[in-house]
Short mmCIF file of C-alpha atoms in Angstrom, two decimals:
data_model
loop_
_atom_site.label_atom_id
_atom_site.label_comp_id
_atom_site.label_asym_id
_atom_site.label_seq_id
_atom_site.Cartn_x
_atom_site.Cartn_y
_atom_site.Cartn_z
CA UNK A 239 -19.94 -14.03 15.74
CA UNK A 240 -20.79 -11.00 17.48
CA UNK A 241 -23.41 -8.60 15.92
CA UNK A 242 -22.21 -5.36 14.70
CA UNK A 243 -22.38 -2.21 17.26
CA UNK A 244 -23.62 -0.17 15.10
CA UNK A 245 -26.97 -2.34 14.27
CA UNK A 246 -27.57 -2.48 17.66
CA UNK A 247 -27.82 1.80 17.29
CA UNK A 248 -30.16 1.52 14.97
CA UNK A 249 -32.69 -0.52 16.29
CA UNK A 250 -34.48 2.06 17.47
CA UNK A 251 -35.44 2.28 14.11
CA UNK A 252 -35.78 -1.38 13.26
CA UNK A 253 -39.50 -1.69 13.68
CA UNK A 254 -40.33 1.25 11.00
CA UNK A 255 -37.80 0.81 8.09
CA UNK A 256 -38.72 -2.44 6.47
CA UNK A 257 -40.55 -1.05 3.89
CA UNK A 258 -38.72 2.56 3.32
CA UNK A 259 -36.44 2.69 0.77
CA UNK A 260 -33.47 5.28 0.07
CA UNK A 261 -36.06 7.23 -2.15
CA UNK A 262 -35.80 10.29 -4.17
CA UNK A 263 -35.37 13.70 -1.65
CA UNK A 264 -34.62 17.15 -2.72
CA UNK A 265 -31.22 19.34 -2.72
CA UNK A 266 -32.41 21.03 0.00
CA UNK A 267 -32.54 17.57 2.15
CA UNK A 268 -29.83 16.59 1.27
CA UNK A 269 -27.63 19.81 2.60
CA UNK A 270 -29.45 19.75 5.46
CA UNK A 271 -28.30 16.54 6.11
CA UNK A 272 -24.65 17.58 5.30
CA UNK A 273 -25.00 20.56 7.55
CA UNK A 274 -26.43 18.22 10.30
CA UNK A 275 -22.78 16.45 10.03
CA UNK A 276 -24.84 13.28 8.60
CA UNK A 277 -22.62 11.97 5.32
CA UNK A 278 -23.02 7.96 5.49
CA UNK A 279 -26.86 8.22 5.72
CA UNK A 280 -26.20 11.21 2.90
CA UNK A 281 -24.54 8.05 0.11
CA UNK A 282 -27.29 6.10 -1.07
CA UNK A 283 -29.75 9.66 -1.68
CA UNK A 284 -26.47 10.56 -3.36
CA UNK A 285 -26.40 7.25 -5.57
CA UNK A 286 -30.05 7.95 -6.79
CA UNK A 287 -29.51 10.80 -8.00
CA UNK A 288 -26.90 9.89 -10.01
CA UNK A 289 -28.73 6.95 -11.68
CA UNK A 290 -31.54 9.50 -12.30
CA UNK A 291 -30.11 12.55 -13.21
CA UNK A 292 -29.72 11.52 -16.75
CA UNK A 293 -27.53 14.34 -18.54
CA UNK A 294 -25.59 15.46 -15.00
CA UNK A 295 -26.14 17.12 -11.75
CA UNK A 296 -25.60 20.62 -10.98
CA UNK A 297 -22.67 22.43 -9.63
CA UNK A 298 -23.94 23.18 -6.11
CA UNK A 299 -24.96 19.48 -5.86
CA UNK A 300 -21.33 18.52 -6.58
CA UNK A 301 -19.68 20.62 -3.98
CA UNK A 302 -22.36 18.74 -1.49
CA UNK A 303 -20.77 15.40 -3.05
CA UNK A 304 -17.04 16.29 -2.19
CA UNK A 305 -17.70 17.77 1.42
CA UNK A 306 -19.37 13.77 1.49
CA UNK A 307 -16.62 11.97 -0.22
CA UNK A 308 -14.31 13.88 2.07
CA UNK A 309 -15.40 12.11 5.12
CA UNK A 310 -16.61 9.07 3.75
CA UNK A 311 -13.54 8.13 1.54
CA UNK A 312 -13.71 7.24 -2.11
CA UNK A 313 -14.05 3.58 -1.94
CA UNK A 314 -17.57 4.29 -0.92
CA UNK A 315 -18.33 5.06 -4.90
CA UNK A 316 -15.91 3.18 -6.55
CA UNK A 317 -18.78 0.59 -7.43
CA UNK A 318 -20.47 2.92 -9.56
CA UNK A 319 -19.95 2.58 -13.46
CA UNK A 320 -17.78 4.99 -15.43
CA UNK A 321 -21.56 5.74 -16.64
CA UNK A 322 -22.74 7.02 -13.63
CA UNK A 323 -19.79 8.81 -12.86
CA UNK A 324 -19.70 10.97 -15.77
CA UNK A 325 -22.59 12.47 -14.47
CA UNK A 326 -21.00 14.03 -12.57
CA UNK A 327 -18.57 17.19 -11.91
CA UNK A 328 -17.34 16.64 -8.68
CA UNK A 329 -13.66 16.46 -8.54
CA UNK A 330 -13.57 13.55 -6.15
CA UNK A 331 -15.84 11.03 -8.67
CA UNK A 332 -13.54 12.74 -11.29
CA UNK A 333 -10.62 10.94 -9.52
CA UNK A 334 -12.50 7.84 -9.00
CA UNK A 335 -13.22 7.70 -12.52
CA UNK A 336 -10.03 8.37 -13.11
CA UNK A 337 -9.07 5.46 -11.14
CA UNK A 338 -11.26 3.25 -12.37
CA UNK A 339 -9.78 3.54 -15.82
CA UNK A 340 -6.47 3.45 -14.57
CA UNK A 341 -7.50 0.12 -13.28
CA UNK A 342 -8.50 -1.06 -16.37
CA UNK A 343 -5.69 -0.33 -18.18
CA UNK A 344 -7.31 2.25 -20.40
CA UNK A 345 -4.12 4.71 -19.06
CA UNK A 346 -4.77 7.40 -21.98
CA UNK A 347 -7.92 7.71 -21.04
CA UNK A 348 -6.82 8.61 -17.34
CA UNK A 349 -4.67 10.82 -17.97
CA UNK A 350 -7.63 12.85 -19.94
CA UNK A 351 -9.55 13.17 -17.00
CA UNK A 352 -6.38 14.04 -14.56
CA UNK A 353 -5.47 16.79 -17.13
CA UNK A 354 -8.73 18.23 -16.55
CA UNK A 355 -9.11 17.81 -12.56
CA UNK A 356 -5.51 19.49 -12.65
CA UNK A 357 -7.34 23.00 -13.01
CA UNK A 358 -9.91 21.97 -10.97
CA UNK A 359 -8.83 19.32 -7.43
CA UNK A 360 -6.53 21.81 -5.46
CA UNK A 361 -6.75 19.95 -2.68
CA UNK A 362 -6.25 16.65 -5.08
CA UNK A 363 -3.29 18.01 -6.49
CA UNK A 364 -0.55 15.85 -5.03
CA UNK A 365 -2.78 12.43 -5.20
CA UNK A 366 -3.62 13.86 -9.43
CA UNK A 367 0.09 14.14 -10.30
CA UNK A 368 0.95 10.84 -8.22
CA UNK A 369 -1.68 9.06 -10.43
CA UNK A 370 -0.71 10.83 -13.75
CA UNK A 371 3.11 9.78 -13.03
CA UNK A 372 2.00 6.08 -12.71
CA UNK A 373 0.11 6.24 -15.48
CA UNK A 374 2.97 7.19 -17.91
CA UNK A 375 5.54 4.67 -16.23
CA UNK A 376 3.31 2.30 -17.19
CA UNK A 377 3.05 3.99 -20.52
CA UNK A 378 7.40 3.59 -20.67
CA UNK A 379 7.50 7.40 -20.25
CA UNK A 380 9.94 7.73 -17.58
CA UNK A 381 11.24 11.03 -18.37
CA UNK A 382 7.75 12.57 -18.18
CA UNK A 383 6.78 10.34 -14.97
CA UNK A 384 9.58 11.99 -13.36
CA UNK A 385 8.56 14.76 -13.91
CA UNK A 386 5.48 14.29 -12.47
CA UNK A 387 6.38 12.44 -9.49
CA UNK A 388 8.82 15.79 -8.85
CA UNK A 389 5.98 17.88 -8.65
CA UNK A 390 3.48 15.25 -6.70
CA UNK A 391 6.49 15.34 -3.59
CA UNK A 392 6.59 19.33 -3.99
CA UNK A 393 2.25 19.08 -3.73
CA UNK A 394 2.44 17.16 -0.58
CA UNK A 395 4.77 19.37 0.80
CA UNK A 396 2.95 22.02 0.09
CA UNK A 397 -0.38 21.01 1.43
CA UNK A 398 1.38 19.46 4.35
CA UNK A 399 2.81 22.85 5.09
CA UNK A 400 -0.77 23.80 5.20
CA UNK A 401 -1.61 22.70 8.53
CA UNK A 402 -4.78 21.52 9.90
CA UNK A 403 -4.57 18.15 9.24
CA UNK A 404 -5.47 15.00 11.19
CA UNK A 405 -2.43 12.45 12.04
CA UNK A 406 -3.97 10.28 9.56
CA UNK A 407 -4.09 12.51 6.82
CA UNK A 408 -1.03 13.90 7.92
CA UNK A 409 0.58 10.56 7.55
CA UNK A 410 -1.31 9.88 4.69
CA UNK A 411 0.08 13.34 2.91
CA UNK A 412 3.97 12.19 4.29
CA UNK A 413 3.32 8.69 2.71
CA UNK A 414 2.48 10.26 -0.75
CA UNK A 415 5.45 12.76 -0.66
CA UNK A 416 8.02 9.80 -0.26
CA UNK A 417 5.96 7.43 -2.15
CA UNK A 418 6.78 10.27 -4.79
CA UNK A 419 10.64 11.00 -4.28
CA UNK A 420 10.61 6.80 -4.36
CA UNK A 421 9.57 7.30 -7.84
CA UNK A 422 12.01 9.11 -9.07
CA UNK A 423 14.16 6.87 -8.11
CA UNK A 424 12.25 3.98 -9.86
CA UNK A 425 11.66 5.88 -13.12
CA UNK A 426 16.17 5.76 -13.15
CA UNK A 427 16.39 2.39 -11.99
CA UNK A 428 13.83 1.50 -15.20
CA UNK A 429 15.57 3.23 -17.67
CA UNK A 430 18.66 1.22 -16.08
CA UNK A 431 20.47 4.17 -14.92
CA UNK A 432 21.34 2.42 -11.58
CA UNK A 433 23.68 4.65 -10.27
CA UNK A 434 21.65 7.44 -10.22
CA UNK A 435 18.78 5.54 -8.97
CA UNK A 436 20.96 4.30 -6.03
CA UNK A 437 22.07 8.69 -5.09
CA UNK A 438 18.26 9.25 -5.91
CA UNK A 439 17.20 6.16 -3.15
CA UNK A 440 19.49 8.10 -0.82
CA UNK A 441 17.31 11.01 -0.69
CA UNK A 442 14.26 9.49 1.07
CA UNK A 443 15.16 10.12 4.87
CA UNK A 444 15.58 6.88 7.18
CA UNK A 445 12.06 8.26 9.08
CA UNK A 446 10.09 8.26 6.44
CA UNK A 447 7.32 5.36 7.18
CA UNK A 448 8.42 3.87 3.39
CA UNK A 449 11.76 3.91 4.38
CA UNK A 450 12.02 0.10 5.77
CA UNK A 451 10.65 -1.30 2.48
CA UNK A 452 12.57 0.79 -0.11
CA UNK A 453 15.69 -0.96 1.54
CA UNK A 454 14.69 -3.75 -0.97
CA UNK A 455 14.88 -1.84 -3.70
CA UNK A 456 17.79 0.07 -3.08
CA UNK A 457 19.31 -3.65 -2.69
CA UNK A 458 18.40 -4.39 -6.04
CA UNK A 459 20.09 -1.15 -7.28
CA UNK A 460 23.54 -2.27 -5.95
CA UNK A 461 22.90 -5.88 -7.61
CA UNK A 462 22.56 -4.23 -10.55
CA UNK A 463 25.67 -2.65 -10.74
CA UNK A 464 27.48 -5.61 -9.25
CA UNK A 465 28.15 -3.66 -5.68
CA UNK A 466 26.76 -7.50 -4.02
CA UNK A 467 28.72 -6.35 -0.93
CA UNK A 468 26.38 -3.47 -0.58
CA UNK A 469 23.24 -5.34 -1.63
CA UNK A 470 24.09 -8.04 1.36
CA UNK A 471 24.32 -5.14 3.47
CA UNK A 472 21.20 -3.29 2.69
CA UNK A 473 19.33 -6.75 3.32
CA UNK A 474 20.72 -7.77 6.57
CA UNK A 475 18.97 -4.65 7.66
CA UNK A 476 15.74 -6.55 8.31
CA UNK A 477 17.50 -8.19 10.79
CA UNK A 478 17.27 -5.47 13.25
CA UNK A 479 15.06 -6.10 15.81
CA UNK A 480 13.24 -2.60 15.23
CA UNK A 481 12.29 -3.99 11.02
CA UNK A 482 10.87 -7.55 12.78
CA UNK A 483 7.41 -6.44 11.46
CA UNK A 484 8.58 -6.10 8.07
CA UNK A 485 6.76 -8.86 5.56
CA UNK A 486 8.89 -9.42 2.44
CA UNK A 487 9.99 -13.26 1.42
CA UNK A 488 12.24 -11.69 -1.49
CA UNK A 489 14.56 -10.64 0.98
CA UNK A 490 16.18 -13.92 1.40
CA UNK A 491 15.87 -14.79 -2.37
CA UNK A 492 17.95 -11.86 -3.15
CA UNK A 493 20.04 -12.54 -0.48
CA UNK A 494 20.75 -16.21 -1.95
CA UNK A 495 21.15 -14.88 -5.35
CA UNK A 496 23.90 -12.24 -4.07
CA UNK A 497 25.62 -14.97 -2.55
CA UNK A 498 25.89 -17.40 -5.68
CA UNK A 499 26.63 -14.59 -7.73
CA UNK A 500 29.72 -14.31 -6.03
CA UNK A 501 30.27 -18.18 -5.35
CA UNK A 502 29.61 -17.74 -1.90
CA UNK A 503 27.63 -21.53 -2.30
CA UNK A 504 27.00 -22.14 1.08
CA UNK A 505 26.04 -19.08 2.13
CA UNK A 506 23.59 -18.85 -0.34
CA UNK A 507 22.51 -22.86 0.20
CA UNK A 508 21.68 -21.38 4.15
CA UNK A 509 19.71 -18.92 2.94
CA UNK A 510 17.53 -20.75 0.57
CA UNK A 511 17.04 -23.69 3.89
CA UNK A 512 16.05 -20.27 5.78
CA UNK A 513 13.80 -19.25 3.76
CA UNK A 514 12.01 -22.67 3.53
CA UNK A 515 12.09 -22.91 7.19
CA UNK A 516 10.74 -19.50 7.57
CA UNK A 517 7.64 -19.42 4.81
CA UNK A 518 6.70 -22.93 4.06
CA UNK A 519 4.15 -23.81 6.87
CA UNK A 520 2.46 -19.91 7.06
CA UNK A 521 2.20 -20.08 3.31
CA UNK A 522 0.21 -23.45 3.29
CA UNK A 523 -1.91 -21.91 6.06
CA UNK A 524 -2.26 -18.77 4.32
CA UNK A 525 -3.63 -20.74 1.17
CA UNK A 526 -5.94 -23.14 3.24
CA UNK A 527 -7.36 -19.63 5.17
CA UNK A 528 -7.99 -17.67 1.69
CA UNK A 529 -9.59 -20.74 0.37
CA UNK A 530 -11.88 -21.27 3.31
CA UNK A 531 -12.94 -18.29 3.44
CA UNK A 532 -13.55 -17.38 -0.10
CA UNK A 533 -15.34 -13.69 -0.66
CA UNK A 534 -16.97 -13.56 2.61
CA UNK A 535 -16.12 -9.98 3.35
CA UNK A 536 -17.65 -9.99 6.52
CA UNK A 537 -15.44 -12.75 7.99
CA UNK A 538 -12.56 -10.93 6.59
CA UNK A 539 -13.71 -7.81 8.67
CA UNK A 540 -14.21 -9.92 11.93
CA UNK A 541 -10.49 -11.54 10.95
CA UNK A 542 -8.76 -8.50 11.05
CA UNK A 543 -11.12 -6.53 14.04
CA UNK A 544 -9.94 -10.11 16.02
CA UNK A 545 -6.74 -10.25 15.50
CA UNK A 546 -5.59 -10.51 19.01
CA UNK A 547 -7.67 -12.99 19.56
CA UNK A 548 -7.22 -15.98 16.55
CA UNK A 549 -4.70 -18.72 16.68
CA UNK A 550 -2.85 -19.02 13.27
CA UNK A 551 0.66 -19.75 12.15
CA UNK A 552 3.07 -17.16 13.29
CA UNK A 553 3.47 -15.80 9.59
CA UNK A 554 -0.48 -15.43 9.31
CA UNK A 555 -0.61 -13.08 12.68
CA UNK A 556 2.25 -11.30 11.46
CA UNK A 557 0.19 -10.80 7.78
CA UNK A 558 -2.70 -9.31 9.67
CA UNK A 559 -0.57 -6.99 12.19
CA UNK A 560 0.94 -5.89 8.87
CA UNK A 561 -2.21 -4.78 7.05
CA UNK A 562 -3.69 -3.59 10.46
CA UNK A 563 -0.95 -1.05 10.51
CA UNK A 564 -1.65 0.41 6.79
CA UNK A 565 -2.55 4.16 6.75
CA UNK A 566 -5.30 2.27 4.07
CA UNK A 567 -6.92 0.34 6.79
CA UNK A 568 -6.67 2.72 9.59
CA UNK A 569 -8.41 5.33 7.35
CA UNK A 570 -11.11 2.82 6.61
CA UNK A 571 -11.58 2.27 10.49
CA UNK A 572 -11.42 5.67 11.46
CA UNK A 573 -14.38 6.46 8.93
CA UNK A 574 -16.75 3.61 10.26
CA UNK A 575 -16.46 4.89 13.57
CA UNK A 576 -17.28 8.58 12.79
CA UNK A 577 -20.28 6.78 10.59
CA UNK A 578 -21.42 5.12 13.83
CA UNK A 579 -21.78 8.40 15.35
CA UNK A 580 -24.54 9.72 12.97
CA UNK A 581 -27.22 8.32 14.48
CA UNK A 582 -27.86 11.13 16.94
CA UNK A 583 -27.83 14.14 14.30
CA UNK A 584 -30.41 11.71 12.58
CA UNK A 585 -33.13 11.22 15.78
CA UNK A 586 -32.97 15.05 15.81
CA UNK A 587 -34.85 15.36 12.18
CA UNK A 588 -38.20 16.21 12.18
CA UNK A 589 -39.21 15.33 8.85
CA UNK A 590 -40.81 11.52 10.30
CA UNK A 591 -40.13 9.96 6.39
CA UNK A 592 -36.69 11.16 6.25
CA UNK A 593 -35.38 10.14 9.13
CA UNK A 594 -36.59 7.10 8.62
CA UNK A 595 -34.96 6.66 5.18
CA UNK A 596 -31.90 8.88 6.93
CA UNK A 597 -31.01 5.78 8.96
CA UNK A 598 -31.72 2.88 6.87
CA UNK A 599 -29.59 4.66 4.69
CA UNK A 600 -26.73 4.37 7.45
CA UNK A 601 -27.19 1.01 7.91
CA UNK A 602 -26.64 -0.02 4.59
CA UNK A 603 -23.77 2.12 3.98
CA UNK A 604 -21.96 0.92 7.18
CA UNK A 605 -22.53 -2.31 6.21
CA UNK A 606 -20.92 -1.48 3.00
CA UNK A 607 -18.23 0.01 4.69
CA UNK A 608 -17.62 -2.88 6.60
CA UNK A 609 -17.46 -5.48 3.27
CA UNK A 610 -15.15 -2.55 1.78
CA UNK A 611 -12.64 -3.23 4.62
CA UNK A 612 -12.91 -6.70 4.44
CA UNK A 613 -12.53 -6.85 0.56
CA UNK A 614 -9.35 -4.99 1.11
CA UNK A 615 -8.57 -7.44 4.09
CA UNK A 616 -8.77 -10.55 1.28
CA UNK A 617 -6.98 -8.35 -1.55
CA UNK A 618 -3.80 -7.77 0.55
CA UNK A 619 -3.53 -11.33 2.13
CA UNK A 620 -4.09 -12.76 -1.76
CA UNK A 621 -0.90 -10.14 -2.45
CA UNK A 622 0.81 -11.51 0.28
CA UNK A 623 0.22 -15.30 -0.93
CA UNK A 624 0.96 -14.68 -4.68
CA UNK A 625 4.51 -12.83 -3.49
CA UNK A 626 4.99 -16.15 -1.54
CA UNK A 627 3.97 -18.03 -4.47
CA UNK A 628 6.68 -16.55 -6.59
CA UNK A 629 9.39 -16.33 -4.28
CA UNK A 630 8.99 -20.33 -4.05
CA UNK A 631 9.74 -20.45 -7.46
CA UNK A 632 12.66 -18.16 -7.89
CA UNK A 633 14.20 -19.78 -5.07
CA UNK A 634 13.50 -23.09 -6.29
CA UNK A 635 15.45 -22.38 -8.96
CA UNK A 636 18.16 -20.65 -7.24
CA UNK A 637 18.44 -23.47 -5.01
CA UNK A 638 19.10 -25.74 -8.00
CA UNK A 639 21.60 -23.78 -9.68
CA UNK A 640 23.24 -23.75 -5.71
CA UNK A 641 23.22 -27.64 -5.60
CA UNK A 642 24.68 -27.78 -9.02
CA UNK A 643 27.25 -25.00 -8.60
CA UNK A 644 28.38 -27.22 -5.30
CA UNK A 645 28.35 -30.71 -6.99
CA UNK A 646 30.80 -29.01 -9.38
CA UNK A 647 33.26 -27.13 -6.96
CA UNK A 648 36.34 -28.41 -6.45
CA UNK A 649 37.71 -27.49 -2.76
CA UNK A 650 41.27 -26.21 -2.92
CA UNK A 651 40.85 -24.40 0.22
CA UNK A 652 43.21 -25.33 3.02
CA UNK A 653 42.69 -23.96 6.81
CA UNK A 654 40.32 -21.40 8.17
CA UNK A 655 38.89 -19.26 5.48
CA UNK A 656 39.51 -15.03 6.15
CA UNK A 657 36.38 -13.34 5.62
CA UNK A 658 36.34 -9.46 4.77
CA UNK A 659 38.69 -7.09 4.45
CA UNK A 660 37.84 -3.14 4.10
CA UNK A 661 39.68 -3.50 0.62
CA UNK A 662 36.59 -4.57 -1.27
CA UNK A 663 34.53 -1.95 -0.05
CA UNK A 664 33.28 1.05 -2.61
CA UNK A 665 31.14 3.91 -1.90
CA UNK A 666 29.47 6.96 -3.10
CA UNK A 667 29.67 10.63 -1.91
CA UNK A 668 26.28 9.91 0.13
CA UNK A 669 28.16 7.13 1.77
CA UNK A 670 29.90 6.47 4.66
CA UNK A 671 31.52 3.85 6.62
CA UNK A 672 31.06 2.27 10.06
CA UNK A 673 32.11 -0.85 11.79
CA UNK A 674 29.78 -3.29 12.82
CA UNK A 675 29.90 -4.23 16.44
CA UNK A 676 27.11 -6.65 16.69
CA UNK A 677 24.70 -4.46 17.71
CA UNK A 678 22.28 -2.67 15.43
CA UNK A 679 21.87 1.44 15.93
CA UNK A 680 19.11 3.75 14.30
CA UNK A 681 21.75 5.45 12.71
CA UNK A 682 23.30 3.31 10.90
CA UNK A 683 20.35 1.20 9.69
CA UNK A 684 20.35 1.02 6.12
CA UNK A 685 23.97 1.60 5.92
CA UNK A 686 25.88 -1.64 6.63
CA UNK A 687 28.07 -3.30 3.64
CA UNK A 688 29.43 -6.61 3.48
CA UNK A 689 33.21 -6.78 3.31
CA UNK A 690 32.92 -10.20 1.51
CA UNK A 691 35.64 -11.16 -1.76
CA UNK A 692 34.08 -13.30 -4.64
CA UNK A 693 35.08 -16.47 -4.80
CA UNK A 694 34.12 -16.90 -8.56
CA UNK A 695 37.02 -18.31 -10.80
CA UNK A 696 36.80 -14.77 -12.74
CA UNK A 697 36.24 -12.20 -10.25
CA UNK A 698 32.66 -11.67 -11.55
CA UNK A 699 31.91 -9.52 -8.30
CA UNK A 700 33.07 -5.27 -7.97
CA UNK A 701 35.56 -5.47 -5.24
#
């Protein structure tokens, strides 16, 4: 495996930092650094003087750690203990200790510190209310999550109005926004007031980078209020040529639970074989990869920086392309590379010590960087492989309630059977109708509905 480029900068330094340390240095060294456009090699000075401060740093040292966290992205201090992190004011380890409840499931206690970053994180705003919203979902408070995820869409929109942002962040800030008119959405759907969830679904524009995967749920909506026509219609979606990079087995388990819930048994029976045919080899791979590979972050890293180059199952390539396309990862990228780029602010110190300690510093926390990208490599393909995982049982049970559905049906069905008719179609005032030609267009993505009667003894479908 190919050493990393960026220990191949620093050896230059290699023969004078065995012994140094990240060491104690004053506030003055540290802005310097900061002003010098050095952050990465800024972390671990950072770090000690959290451990050491004891009661809390002070408020100019604080603004110093969110100019940092800024470039170097949170994840780089999300290993600290909610000890440390009380030390401190800054409204970026505010959030991560914020998160890092969250995590833990201690939501009340989140919300505390959100309240309080509320006055304080302007330019946190959108990601605070975002958090706070999940927070009381969780807690069954839909009404006040709603509320919340209202204002976290009208936040991003605000900041995004803003200007001045990268395409990342920009992307980042779009993401959030939807991610937060989504919720709404989800906050009806929980308190099972489908039909408005379904209107509520409708308002997320078709390109919004979200948009492909809340198809799913929107499918779900219609199942729940027995529209199956509409569900099939929302699902056969993915089979646009455009949504081929789109990664969700559930798709065809809905799609063979539409179809027995309107006695559609062989229709359903194809899509169970489908999705067999499709998942069962890639999801044995998948396993035997996670399992030979274990925690080893940095083979994770060199997995997903290689993945043009590996031979895997077709599902595994398309896993990685998937997670090599998150905003998550590119960010992650994006801020290795800048760190990469410190070493030449750091030859220019004059203080012999400090740059010494300056660029062991960046070493490690590249490195870290590196394992952080390849821990979040692992934790999305383990996603990836438990969603399998449970799809294989929900359609192994759907597949024997199709087998035993068919055993019992008695055929009383004589010629060619007449499939759709515009008859059993419904729709809302954000609804429309096309006909399908064969051919799928951008505009009408998203839109197609199934024209298909139930054949249930009791007409269990709405037609």
């Amino acid at each position: 495996m190919k050493r990393f480029a960026y220990i191949i900068f620093l050896t230059f330094f290699s023969l004078t930092v065995k012994a140094q340390s990240s060491g104690n240095i004053s506030q003055k060294n540290i802005q310097e650094l900061v002003d010098s456009g050095i952050y990465f090699g800024t972390i671990p000075f950072i770090k000690e003087t959290l451990y050491s401060s004891g009661a809390g740093v002070d408020a100019a040292l604080n603004e110093f750690i969110d100019e940092i966290v800024s470039h170097v992205g949170l994840r780089q201090f999300s290993a600290l203990s909610i000890d440390v992190l009380e030390r401190s004011r800054a409204s970026t380890l505010r959030y991560v200790l914020a998160k890092k409840y969250f995590n833990k499931g201690d939501y009340n206690s989140a919300l505390s510190i959100l309240d309080g970053l509320e006055r304080q994180g302007k330019d946190l705003a959108p990601f605070i209310s975002h958090m706070k919203a999940s927070a009381l979902a969780i807690l069954k408070k839909s009404e006040e999550a709603a509320r919340y995820y209202d204002e976290c869409a009208r936040q991003a929109e605000k900041v995004l109005g803003s200007g001045g942002h990268t395409v990342l962040r920009k992307r980042q800030l779009v993401t959030l926004r939807d991610s937060c008119i989504v919720g709404i959405a989800r906050m009806q759907f929980a308190s099972a007031k489908f039909d408005k969830s379904i209107l509520s679904y409708l308002d997320l524009q078709k390109k919004s980078p979200i948009w492909p995967e809340i198809l799913f749920e929107e499918a779900w909506a219609s199942f729940y209020t027995r529209d199956f026509n509409r569900t099939l219609g929302k699902l056969v979606t993915y089979k646009a040529p455009v949504l081929d990079y789109i990664f969700n087995p559930e798709i065809e388990v809905l799609s063979a639970l539409t179809y027995l819930e309107m006695c559609l048994f062989d229709d359903a029976k194809k899509s169970a074989d489908n999705f067999y045919t499709k998942y069962q080899r890639g999801y044995l791979g998948l396993l035997n990869l996670i399992g030979s590979m274990k925690s080893d972050y940095r083979s994770y890293y060199a997995l997903i920086k290689q993945k043009d180059k590996v031979s895997f199952d077709p599902l595994i390539i398309k896993l990685l392309n998937d997670i090599w396309r998150d905003p998550a990862t590119q960010e992650l990228f994006q801020q290795i590379e800048a760190g990469k780029h410190e070493l030449t602010p750091i030859k220019a110190i004059g203080n012999a010590k400090l740059k010494i300690m300056t660029a062991r510093n960046l070493k490690d926390s590249l490195i870290l960087q590196r394992d952080i990208i390849g821990r979040y490599v692992k934790k999305r393909l383990v996603y990836h492989a438990r969603l399998l995982d449970r799809s294989f049982e929900d359609m192994s049970y759907i597949k024997l309630e199709i087998l035993s559905k068919m055993k019992g049906q008695i055929l009383g069905i004589n010629g060619e059977r007449a499939r759709g008719d515009i008859k059993f179609l419904e729709r809302n005032e954000k609804q429309y109708f096309w006909t399908f030609n064969g051919e799928f267009w951008a505009d009408e993505l998203g839109d197609y509905v199934f024209a298909l009667k139930s054949e249930c003894g009791n007409e269990v479908a709405k037609n």
